[in-house]
Amino acid sequence: MRKSTTKVIMKDWLNDRILNGKTTIKSHEFEIDLVEYGKWFWGVTKLPSAYSRAWREIRANKDYDDLGVIAIKQVKTKGKEGTWELVTRISK
């Protein structure tokens, strides 16, 4: 089993979402869904801010090729919440 670093947990969660056709991500999902995912599937409790830092690092370093993602685009919405679209090799 891989070491349960914040980045590994996040990439596992992102991969799960992609496999289930969910390529749009909102900030609150990091704070709620990802925290729960880490707890239930990895047995690790991490703060939402840790996942936010990992997300910024993944985007900044373009460290997402192993997920089949070719780009991450910020989506403009009417609200203040951050929203991103994962553009995958199989995206339409």
mmCIF file of C-alpha atoms in Angstrom:
data_model
loop_
_atom_site.group_PDB
_atom_site.id
_atom_site.type_symbol
_atom_site.label_atom_id
_atom_site.label_comp_id
_atom_site.label_asym_id
_atom_site.label_seq_id
_atom_site.Cartn_x
_atom_site.Cartn_y
_atom_site.Cartn_z
ATOM 1 C CA MET A 1 0.000 0.000 0.000
ATOM 2 C CA ARG A 2 1.209 3.464 -0.854
ATOM 3 C CA LYS A 3 2.124 5.919 1.860
ATOM 4 C CA SER A 4 -0.899 8.024 2.817
ATOM 5 C CA THR A 5 0.488 11.466 2.056
ATOM 6 C CA THR A 6 -1.944 14.287 1.447
ATOM 7 C CA LYS A 7 -0.990 14.385 -2.222
ATOM 8 C CA VAL A 8 -1.427 10.612 -2.677
ATOM 9 C CA ILE A 9 -4.860 10.688 -1.027
ATOM 10 C CA MET A 10 -5.926 13.653 -3.143
ATOM 11 C CA LYS A 11 -4.756 12.062 -6.392
ATOM 12 C CA ASP A 12 -6.532 8.822 -5.477
ATOM 13 C CA TRP A 13 -9.722 10.807 -4.825
ATOM 14 C CA LEU A 14 -9.339 12.708 -8.099
ATOM 15 C CA ASN A 15 -8.800 9.439 -9.985
ATOM 16 C CA ASP A 16 -11.935 7.979 -8.402
ATOM 17 C CA ARG A 17 -13.938 11.040 -9.465
ATOM 18 C CA ILE A 18 -12.610 10.877 -13.034
ATOM 19 C CA LEU A 19 -13.452 7.179 -13.292
ATOM 20 C CA ASN A 20 -16.996 8.045 -12.188
ATOM 21 C CA GLY A 21 -17.340 10.840 -14.763
ATOM 22 C CA LYS A 22 -17.082 13.700 -12.259
ATOM 23 C CA THR A 23 -14.582 16.111 -13.741
ATOM 24 C CA THR A 24 -15.826 19.340 -12.146
ATOM 25 C CA ILE A 25 -14.559 20.112 -8.653
ATOM 26 C CA LYS A 26 -15.673 22.831 -6.250
ATOM 27 C CA SER A 27 -13.795 24.137 -3.204
ATOM 28 C CA HIS A 28 -16.306 22.776 -0.705
ATOM 29 C CA GLU A 29 -15.649 19.258 -2.008
ATOM 30 C CA PHE A 30 -12.072 19.487 -0.748
ATOM 31 C CA GLU A 31 -13.307 20.645 2.639
ATOM 32 C CA ILE A 32 -16.020 17.995 3.032
ATOM 33 C CA ASP A 33 -15.877 15.107 0.545
ATOM 34 C CA LEU A 34 -12.102 14.729 0.349
ATOM 35 C CA VAL A 35 -11.688 14.938 4.133
ATOM 36 C CA GLU A 36 -14.256 12.128 4.515
ATOM 37 C CA TYR A 37 -12.631 10.106 1.720
ATOM 38 C CA GLY A 38 -9.264 10.293 3.467
ATOM 39 C CA LYS A 39 -10.823 9.217 6.742
ATOM 40 C CA TRP A 40 -12.881 6.303 5.403
ATOM 41 C CA PHE A 41 -10.682 4.905 2.651
ATOM 42 C CA TRP A 42 -7.228 5.713 4.019
ATOM 43 C CA GLY A 43 -7.858 5.891 7.781
ATOM 44 C CA VAL A 44 -6.194 9.306 7.902
ATOM 45 C CA THR A 45 -7.584 12.581 9.203
ATOM 46 C CA LYS A 46 -6.171 15.668 7.533
ATOM 47 C CA LEU A 47 -7.298 19.263 7.652
ATOM 48 C CA PRO A 48 -9.010 20.812 4.630
ATOM 49 C CA SER A 49 -6.179 23.353 4.425
ATOM 50 C CA ALA A 50 -3.699 20.496 3.876
ATOM 51 C CA TYR A 51 -5.717 19.302 0.896
ATOM 52 C CA SER A 52 -5.980 22.870 -0.426
ATOM 53 C CA ARG A 53 -2.193 23.205 -0.324
ATOM 54 C CA ALA A 54 -1.786 19.867 -2.111
ATOM 55 C CA TRP A 55 -4.310 20.970 -4.761
ATOM 56 C CA ARG A 56 -2.398 24.209 -5.381
ATOM 57 C CA GLU A 57 0.866 22.246 -5.622
ATOM 58 C CA ILE A 58 -0.588 19.711 -8.068
ATOM 59 C CA ARG A 59 -1.912 22.513 -10.281
ATOM 60 C CA ALA A 60 1.262 24.618 -10.070
ATOM 61 C CA ASN A 61 3.558 21.695 -10.899
ATOM 62 C CA LYS A 62 1.159 20.226 -13.476
ATOM 63 C CA ASP A 63 1.510 16.956 -11.566
ATOM 64 C CA TYR A 64 -1.582 15.272 -12.966
ATOM 65 C CA ASP A 65 -0.462 13.387 -16.067
ATOM 66 C CA ASP A 66 -0.668 10.067 -14.189
ATOM 67 C CA LEU A 67 -4.411 10.723 -13.757
ATOM 68 C CA GLY A 68 -4.998 11.093 -17.496
ATOM 69 C CA VAL A 69 -5.531 14.827 -17.006
ATOM 70 C CA ILE A 70 -4.058 17.131 -19.633
ATOM 71 C CA ALA A 71 -5.175 20.438 -18.087
ATOM 72 C CA ILE A 72 -7.025 21.943 -15.149
ATOM 73 C CA LYS A 73 -9.119 24.955 -16.039
ATOM 74 C CA GLN A 74 -10.696 27.335 -13.563
ATOM 75 C CA VAL A 75 -14.399 27.745 -14.280
ATOM 76 C CA LYS A 76 -16.024 31.161 -13.973
ATOM 77 C CA THR A 77 -19.224 31.020 -11.940
ATOM 78 C CA LYS A 78 -21.601 33.600 -10.526
ATOM 79 C CA GLY A 79 -20.644 32.577 -6.993
ATOM 80 C CA LYS A 80 -17.445 33.126 -5.053
ATOM 81 C CA GLU A 81 -16.582 29.445 -4.695
ATOM 82 C CA GLY A 82 -13.612 28.165 -6.685
ATOM 83 C CA THR A 83 -14.559 25.674 -9.385
ATOM 84 C CA TRP A 84 -12.247 23.706 -11.683
ATOM 85 C CA GLU A 85 -12.703 21.429 -14.662
ATOM 86 C CA LEU A 86 -10.354 18.490 -15.165
ATOM 87 C CA VAL A 87 -9.696 18.136 -18.869
ATOM 88 C CA THR A 88 -8.886 14.483 -19.473
ATOM 89 C CA ARG A 89 -7.643 12.615 -22.501
ATOM 90 C CA ILE A 90 -11.148 11.241 -22.943
ATOM 91 C CA SER A 91 -13.001 14.552 -22.363
ATOM 92 C CA LYS A 92 -15.466 15.619 -25.017
#
